[in-house]
XYZ file of C-alpha atoms in Angstrom:
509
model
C 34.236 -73.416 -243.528
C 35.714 -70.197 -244.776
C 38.864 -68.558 -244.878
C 40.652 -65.560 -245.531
C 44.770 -65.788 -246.494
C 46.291 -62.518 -245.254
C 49.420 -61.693 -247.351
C 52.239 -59.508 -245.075
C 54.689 -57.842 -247.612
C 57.770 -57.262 -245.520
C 60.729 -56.013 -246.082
C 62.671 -59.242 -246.141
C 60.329 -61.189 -247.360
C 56.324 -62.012 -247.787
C 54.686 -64.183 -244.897
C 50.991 -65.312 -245.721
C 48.800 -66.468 -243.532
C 45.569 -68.322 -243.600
C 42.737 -67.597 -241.141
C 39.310 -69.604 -240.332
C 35.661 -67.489 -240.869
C 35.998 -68.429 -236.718
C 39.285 -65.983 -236.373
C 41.409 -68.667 -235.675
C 44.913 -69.020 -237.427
C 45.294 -71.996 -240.255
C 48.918 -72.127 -240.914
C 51.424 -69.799 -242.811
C 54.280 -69.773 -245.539
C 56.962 -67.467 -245.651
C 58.952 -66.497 -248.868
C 61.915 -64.401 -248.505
C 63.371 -61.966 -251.133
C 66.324 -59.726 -251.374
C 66.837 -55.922 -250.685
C 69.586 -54.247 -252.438
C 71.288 -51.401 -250.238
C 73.861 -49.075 -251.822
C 75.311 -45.437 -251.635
C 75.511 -45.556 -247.994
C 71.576 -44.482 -247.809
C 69.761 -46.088 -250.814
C 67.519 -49.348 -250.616
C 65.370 -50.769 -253.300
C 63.654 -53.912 -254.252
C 62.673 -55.756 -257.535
C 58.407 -55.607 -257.618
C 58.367 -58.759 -259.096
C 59.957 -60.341 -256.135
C 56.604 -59.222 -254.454
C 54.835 -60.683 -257.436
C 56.919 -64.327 -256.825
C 56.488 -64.312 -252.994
C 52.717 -63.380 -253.433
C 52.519 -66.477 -256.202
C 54.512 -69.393 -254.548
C 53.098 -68.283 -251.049
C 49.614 -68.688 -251.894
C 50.149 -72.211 -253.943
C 52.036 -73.675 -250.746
C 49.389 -72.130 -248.520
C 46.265 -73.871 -250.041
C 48.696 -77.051 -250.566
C 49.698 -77.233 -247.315
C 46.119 -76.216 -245.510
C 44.222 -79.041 -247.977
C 41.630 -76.670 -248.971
C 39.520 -75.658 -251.940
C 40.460 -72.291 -253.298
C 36.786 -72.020 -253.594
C 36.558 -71.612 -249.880
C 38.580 -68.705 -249.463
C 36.413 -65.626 -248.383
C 38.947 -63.152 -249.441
C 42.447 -62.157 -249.671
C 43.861 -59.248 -248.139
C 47.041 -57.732 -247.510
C 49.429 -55.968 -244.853
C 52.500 -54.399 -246.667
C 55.512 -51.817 -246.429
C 54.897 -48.524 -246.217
C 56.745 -45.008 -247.091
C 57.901 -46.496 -250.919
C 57.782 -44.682 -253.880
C 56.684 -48.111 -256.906
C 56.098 -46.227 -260.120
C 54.185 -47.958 -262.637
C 52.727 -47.014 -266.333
C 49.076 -47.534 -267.208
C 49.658 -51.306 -267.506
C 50.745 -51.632 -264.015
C 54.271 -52.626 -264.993
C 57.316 -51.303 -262.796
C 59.321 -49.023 -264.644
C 62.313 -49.120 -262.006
C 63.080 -50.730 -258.747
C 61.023 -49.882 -255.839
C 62.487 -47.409 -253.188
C 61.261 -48.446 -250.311
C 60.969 -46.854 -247.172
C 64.432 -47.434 -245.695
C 65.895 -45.350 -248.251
C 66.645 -42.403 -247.140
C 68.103 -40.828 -251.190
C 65.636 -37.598 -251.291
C 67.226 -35.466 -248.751
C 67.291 -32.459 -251.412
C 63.464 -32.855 -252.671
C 62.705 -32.870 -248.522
C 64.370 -29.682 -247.986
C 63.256 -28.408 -251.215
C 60.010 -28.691 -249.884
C 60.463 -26.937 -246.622
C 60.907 -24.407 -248.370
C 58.012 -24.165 -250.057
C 55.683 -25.311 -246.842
C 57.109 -24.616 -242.982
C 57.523 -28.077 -241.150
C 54.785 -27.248 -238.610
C 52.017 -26.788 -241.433
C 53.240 -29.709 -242.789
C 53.193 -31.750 -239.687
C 49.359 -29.953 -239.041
C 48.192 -30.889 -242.248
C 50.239 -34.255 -243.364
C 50.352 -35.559 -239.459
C 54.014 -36.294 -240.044
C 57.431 -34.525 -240.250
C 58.925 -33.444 -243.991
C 61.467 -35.784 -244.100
C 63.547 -38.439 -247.518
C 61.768 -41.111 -245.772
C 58.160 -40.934 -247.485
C 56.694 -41.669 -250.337
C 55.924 -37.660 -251.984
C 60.107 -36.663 -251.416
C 60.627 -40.470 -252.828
C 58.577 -39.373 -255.997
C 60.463 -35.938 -256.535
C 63.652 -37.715 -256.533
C 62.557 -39.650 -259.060
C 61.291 -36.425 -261.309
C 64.410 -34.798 -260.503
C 67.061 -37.542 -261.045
C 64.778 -39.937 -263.633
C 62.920 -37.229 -266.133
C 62.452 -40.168 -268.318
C 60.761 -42.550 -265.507
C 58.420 -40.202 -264.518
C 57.394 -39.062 -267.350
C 55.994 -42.875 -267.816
C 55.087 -43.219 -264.339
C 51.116 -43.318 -264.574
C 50.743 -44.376 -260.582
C 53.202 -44.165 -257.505
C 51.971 -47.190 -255.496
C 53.435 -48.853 -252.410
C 54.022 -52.625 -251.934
C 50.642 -53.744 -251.086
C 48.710 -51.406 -253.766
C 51.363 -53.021 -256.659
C 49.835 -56.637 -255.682
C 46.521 -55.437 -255.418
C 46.775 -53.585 -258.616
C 48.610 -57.383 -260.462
C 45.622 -59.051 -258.859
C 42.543 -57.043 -259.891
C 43.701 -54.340 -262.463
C 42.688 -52.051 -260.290
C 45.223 -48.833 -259.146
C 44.059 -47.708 -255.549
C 45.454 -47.124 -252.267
C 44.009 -46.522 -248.821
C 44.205 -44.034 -245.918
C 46.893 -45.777 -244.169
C 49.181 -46.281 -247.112
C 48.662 -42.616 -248.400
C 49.320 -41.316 -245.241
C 52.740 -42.902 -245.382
C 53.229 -40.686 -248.753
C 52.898 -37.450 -246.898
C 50.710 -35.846 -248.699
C 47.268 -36.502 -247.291
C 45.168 -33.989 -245.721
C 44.226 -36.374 -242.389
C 40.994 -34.268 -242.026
C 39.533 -34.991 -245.154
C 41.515 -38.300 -245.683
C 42.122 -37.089 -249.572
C 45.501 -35.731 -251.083
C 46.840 -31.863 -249.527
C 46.721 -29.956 -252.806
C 48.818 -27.524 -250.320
C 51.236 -30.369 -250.081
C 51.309 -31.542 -253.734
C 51.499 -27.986 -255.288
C 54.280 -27.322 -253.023
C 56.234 -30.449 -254.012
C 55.603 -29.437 -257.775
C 54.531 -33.723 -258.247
C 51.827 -34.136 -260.998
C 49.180 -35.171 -258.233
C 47.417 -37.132 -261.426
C 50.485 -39.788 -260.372
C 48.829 -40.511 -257.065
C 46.205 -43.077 -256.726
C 42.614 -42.877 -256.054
C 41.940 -43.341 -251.443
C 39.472 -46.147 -251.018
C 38.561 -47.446 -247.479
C 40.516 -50.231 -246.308
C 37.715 -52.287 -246.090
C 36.805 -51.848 -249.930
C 36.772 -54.866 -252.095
C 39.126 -53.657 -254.714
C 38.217 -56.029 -257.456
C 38.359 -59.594 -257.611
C 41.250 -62.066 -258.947
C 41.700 -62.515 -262.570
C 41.721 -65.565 -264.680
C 45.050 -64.853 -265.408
C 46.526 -64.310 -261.364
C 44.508 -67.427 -260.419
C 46.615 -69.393 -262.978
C 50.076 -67.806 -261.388
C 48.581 -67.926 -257.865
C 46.417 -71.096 -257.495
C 43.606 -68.890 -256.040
C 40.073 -69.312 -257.503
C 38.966 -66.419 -260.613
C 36.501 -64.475 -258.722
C 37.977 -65.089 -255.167
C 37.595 -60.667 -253.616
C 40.823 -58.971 -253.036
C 40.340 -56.319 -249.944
C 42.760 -53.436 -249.772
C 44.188 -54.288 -246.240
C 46.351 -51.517 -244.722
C 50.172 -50.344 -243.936
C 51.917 -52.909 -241.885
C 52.193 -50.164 -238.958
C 48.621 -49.666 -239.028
C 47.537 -53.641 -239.570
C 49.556 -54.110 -236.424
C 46.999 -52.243 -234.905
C 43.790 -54.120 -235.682
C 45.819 -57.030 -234.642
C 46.786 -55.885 -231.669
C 43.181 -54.803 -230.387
C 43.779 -51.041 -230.683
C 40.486 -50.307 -232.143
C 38.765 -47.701 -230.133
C 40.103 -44.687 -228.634
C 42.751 -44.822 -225.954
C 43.532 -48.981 -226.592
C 46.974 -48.578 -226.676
C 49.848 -51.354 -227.611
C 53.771 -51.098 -227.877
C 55.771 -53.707 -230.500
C 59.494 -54.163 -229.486
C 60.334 -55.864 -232.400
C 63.637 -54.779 -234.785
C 62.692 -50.778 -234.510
C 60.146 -50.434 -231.108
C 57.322 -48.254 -230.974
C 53.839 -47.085 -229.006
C 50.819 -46.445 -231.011
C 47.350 -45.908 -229.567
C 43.961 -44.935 -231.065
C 42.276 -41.428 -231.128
C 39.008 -40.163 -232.500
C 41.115 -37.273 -233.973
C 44.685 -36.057 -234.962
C 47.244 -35.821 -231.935
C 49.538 -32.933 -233.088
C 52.684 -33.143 -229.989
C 53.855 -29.548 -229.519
C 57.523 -30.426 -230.200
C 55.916 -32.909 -232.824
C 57.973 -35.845 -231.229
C 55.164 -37.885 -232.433
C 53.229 -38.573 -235.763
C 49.755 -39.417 -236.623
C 48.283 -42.116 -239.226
C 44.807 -42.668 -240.824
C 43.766 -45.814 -238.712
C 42.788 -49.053 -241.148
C 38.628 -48.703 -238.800
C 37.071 -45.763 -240.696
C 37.114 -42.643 -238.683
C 40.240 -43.099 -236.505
C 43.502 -42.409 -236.050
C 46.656 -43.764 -234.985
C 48.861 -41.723 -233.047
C 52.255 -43.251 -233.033
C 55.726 -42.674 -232.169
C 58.982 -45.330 -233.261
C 62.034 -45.187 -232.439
C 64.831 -46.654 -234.090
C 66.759 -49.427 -232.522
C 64.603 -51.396 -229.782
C 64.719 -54.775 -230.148
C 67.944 -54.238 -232.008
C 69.711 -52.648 -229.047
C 68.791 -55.544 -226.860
C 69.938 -58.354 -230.345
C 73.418 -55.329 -230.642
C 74.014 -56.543 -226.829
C 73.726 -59.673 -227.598
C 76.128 -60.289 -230.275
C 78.625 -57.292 -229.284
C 78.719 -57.461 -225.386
C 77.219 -60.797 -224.392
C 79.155 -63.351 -225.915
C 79.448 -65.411 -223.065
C 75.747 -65.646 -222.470
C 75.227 -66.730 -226.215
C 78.710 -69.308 -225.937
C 76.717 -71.017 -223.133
C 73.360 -70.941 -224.705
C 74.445 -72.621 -227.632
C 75.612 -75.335 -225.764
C 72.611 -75.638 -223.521
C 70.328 -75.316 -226.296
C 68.574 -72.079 -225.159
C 67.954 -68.971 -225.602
C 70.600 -65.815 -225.052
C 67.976 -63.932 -224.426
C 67.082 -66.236 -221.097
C 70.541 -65.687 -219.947
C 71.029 -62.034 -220.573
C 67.485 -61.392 -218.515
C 68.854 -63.843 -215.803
C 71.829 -61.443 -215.812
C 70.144 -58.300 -216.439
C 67.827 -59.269 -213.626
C 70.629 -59.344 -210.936
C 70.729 -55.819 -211.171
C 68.151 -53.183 -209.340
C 65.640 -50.674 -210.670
C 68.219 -48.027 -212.401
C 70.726 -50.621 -213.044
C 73.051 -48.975 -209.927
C 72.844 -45.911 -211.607
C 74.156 -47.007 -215.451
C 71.723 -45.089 -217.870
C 71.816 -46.557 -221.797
C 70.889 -43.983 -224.624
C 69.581 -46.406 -227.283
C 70.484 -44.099 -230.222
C 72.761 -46.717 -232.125
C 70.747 -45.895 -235.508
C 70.206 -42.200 -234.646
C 66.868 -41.341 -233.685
C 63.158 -41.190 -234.785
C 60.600 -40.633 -232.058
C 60.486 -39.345 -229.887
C 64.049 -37.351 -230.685
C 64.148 -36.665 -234.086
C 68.242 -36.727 -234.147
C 69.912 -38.156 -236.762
C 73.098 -37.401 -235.264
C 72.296 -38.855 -231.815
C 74.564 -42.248 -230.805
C 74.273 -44.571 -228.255
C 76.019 -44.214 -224.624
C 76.324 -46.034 -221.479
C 76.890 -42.833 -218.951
C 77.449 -43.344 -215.224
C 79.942 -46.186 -215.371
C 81.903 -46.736 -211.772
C 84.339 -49.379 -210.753
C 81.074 -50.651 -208.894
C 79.770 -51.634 -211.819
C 79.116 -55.041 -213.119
C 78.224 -56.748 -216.626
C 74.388 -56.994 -214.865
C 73.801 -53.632 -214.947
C 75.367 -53.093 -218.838
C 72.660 -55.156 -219.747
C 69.665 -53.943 -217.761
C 70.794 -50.173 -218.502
C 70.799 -51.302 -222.131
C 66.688 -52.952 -221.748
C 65.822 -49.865 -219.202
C 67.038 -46.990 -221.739
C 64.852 -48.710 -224.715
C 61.982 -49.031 -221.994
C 62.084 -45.139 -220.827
C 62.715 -43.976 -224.274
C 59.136 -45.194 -225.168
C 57.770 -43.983 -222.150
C 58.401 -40.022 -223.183
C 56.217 -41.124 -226.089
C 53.619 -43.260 -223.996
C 53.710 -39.804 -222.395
C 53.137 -37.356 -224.881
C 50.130 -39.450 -225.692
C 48.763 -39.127 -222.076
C 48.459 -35.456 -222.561
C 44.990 -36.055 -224.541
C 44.072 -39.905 -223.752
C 43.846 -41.246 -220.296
C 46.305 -45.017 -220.869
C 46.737 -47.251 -217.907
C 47.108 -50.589 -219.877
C 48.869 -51.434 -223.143
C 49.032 -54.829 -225.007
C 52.880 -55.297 -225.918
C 53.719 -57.676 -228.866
C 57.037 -58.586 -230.908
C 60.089 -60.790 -229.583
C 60.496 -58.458 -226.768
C 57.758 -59.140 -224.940
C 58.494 -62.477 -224.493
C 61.162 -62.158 -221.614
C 58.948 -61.601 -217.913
C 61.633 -59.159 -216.922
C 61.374 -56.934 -219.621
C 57.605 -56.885 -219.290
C 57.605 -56.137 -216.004
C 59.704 -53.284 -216.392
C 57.457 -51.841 -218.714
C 54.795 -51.765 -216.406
C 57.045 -50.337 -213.527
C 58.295 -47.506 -216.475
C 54.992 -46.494 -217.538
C 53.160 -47.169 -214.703
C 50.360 -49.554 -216.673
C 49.096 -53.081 -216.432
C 51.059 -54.863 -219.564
C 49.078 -57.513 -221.492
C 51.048 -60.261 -223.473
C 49.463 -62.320 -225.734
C 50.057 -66.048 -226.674
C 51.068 -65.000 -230.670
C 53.969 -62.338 -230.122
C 54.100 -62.012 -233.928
C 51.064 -62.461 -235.366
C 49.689 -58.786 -235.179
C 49.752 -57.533 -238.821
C 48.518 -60.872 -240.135
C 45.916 -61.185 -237.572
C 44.763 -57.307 -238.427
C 45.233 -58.343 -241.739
C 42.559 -61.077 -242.052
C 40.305 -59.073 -239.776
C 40.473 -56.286 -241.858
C 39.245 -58.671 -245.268
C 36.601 -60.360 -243.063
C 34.882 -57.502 -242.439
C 35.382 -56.185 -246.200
C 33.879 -59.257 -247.318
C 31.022 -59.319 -244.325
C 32.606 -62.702 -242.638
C 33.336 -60.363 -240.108
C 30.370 -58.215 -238.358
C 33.542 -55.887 -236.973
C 36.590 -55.267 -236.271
C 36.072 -56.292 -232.556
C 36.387 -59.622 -233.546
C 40.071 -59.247 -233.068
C 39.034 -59.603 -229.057
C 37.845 -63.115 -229.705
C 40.787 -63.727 -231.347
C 43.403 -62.351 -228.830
C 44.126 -64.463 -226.480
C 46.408 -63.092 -223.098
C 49.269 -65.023 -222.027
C 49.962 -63.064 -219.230
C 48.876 -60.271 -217.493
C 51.689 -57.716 -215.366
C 50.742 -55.419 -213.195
C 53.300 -52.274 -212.025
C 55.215 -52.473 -208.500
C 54.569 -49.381 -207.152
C 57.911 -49.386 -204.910
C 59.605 -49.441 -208.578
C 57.335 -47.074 -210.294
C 58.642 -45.138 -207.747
C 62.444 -45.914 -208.111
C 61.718 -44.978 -212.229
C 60.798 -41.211 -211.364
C 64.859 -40.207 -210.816
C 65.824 -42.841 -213.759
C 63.470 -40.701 -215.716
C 64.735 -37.549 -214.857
C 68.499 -38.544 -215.528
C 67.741 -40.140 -218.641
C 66.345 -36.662 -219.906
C 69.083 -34.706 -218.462
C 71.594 -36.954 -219.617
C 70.576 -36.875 -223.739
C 70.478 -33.611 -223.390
C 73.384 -32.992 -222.198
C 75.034 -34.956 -225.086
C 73.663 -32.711 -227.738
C 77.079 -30.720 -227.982
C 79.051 -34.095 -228.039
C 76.201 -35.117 -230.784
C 77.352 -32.135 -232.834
C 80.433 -31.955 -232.443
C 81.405 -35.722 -233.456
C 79.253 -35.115 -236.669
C 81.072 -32.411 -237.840
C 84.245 -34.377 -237.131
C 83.152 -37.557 -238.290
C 85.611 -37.579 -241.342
C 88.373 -35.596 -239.655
């Protein structure tokens, strides 16, 4: 038998994951490393923490598994996207990595606007000019570091550092340069528009391979720190967001799949470029050659629903502790006491500003509609309800060019049957939950090495490997009760854009 380990690089930590040549998952190791946030906005992490967790994973893996290193097919890699890792022409780090939480390079992103209008941007890069990707990362580092990047040979991200310690080689791919913003998504090579505007030395940007391409192989030297076999292929992999993906079956046009996870989003699978007239939503180079993924996130999804939990629902958690459950089963037993529009409490999730489909850092989060009626029941549905119909304007925007009347829905969140079945009431589509909830990215991962290394014939072996939970489909008497929720919710946000304003102008008074 053959196998292929499938390395995620997260942000709090590395989890690798070993895969038969059958599709079916091995076992995993997780390593966890540190990420150092300071001046309010700034987050970076030490490469060679990547390095460690790539090194000890890998030995533990094969250890643990019983196999030969010889057997493994390949090795391929999910990883962070939107960081700015400068290296010189040895591949060694020459500072911390900024990763993509760090939000420092507000100045180089409005520098750039106004050198390139944010809807020729947005046209050409498939995203918004914004301090959260890679290019604005770089021209912070020009502006405020001279000295670093003058060195800097290559920018790379997570996933493209490894690959680079492993082979020698300094690539990327389309999913991990789009998350620079500075691609050209129609010819999948970098905008000199974009470049020239930002003034970077586009020399500092690494050559776009396929995904699929078998970067090099690993080195005497990393199979000494790694325990992998000299020789063994290294496949490029893709961004985490776009790994997710594959893993989640979105490989043709118009699969479509939501993860509620930490941050929440809706992603689906085009042929070309979806460009949203009020550009709510953003657009990456999909990991199968020749698609996209349009996508939209928004901020705090799962993390409204884990903010309830420790802020609001105490009790529930008190009593779960003792029982030896889940909160999470005794806020949905709550939440479910109360009906479709949670007796008229609406939730605006915004506790972390907002991303898609709002765009609005200055947005916070609101319960609105709050009577004497109330009860703590319909707190906590308004709370799961306003994260729901939040990614329904996105799921919407999407419908505008791709018929979608299913989505696959994967992360923590999907494992509670009333949140699931609100989804499908909310967007009106049959919801499909399968048995791994958090497997995606390593499961799109592998798939994506298999079929760089031919163990795979496809990528639609990811069907053989999904296997559905649970199927639910939408109660038309409450897809029916959503169409006023929907409505108010709209109204409602924007009639807090004055208030939004306002209490960020004030916000040190």
């Amino acid at each position: 038998m053959k196998y292929i380990l499938a390395h995620d690089l997260g942000t709090s930590g590395n989890k690798a994951t070993l895969f038969s040549d059958e599709g079916k998952m091995i076992t995993s190791e997780v390593f966890r490393y540190d990420c150092h946030y300071f001046n309010t906005n700034w987050a970076e992490q030490d490469p060679e923490d990547f390095w460690k967790a790539i090194c000890v994973t890998s030995r533990n893996l094969i250890d643990k598994a019983r196999i030969d290193p010889g057997d493994i097919a390949a090795v391929s890699f999910s990883g962070q996207m939107m960081g700015c890792l400068c290296v010189d022409k040895q591949g060694n780090p020459l500072r911390p990595s900024i990763i993509w939480a760090d939000q420092r390079a507000q100045a180089q992103a409005a520098a750039l606007g106004e050198q390139i209008s944010l809807r020729d941007f947005y046209h050409i890069a498939g995203h918004r000019n914004s301090a959260s990707y890679g290019l604005q990362k770089l021209m912070w580092v020009r502006d405020n570091e001279p000295g670093v990047y003058a060195k800097t040979y290559k920018a790379l991200n997570a996933k493209d550092f490894i690959v680079l310690r492993l082979t020698g080689k300094f690539y990327t791919e389309p999913s991990d340069a789009t998350s620079n913003a500075c691609i050209d998504l129609n010819t999948l090579q970098w905008s000199d528009k974009i470049v020239n505007a930002s003034g970077i030395d586009g020399d500092k940007l690494p050559e776009i391979v396929p995904s699929t391409t078998v970067a090099g192989e690993v080195t005497p030297w990393t199979a000494g720190q790694t325990g992998l076999k000299a020789g063994t292929p290294v496949v490029m992999g893709g961004g985490d967001g776009l790994c997710s993906n594959v893993g989640a079956g979105s490989i043709s046009p118009g699969r479509t799949f939501s993860c509620i996870g930490t941050s929440a989003w809706v992603a689906t699978t085009s042929e070309k470029p979806l460009f949203d007239e009020e550009m709510r939503t953003f657009t990456w180079a999909h990991i199968v050659p020749g698609l996209y993924s349009p996508t939209g996130t928004m901020q705090a999804g799962g993390s409204s629903y884990n903010w309830l939990k420790g802020q609001v629902a105490k009790y529930e958690t008190a009593v779960a502790k003792v029982q030896g459950i889940s909160p999470y089963d005794l806020i949905n037993a709550e939440a479910a006491k109360s009906p479709v529009g949670a007796n008229g409490v609406l939730f605006l999730p915004y506790l972390l500003g907002e991303r898609a489909p709002r765009w609005n850092p200055d947005a916070t989060a609101a319960w609105l509609g709050l009577k004497m009626e109330n009860q703590r029941c319909d707190l906590f549905r308004a709370v799961l309800e306003g994260v729901t119909l939040n990614l329904n304007i996105i799921l919407e925007s999407f419908r505008r060019s791709i018929p979608i009347d299913e989505l696959l829905v994967v992360g923590g969140g999907a494992k509670g049957a009333l949140w699931c079945q609100m989804m499908a009431d909310v967007y009106n589509a049959r919801i499909k939950v399968p048995v791994l909830l958090e497997e995606a990215t390593s499961m799109g991962a592998a798939v994506t090495g298999g079929v760089g290394v031919g163990v795979f014939k496809g990528f639609e072996v990811i069907d053989q490997m999904l296997e559905l939970n649970r199927t639910v489909e939408p109660d038309p008497e409450a897809v029916a009760a959503y169409g006023p929720v929907k409505e108010a919710f709209e109204v409602c946000y924007k009639a807090m854009l004055p208030v939004y304003e306002y209490m960020a102008s004030h916000k040190n008074a």
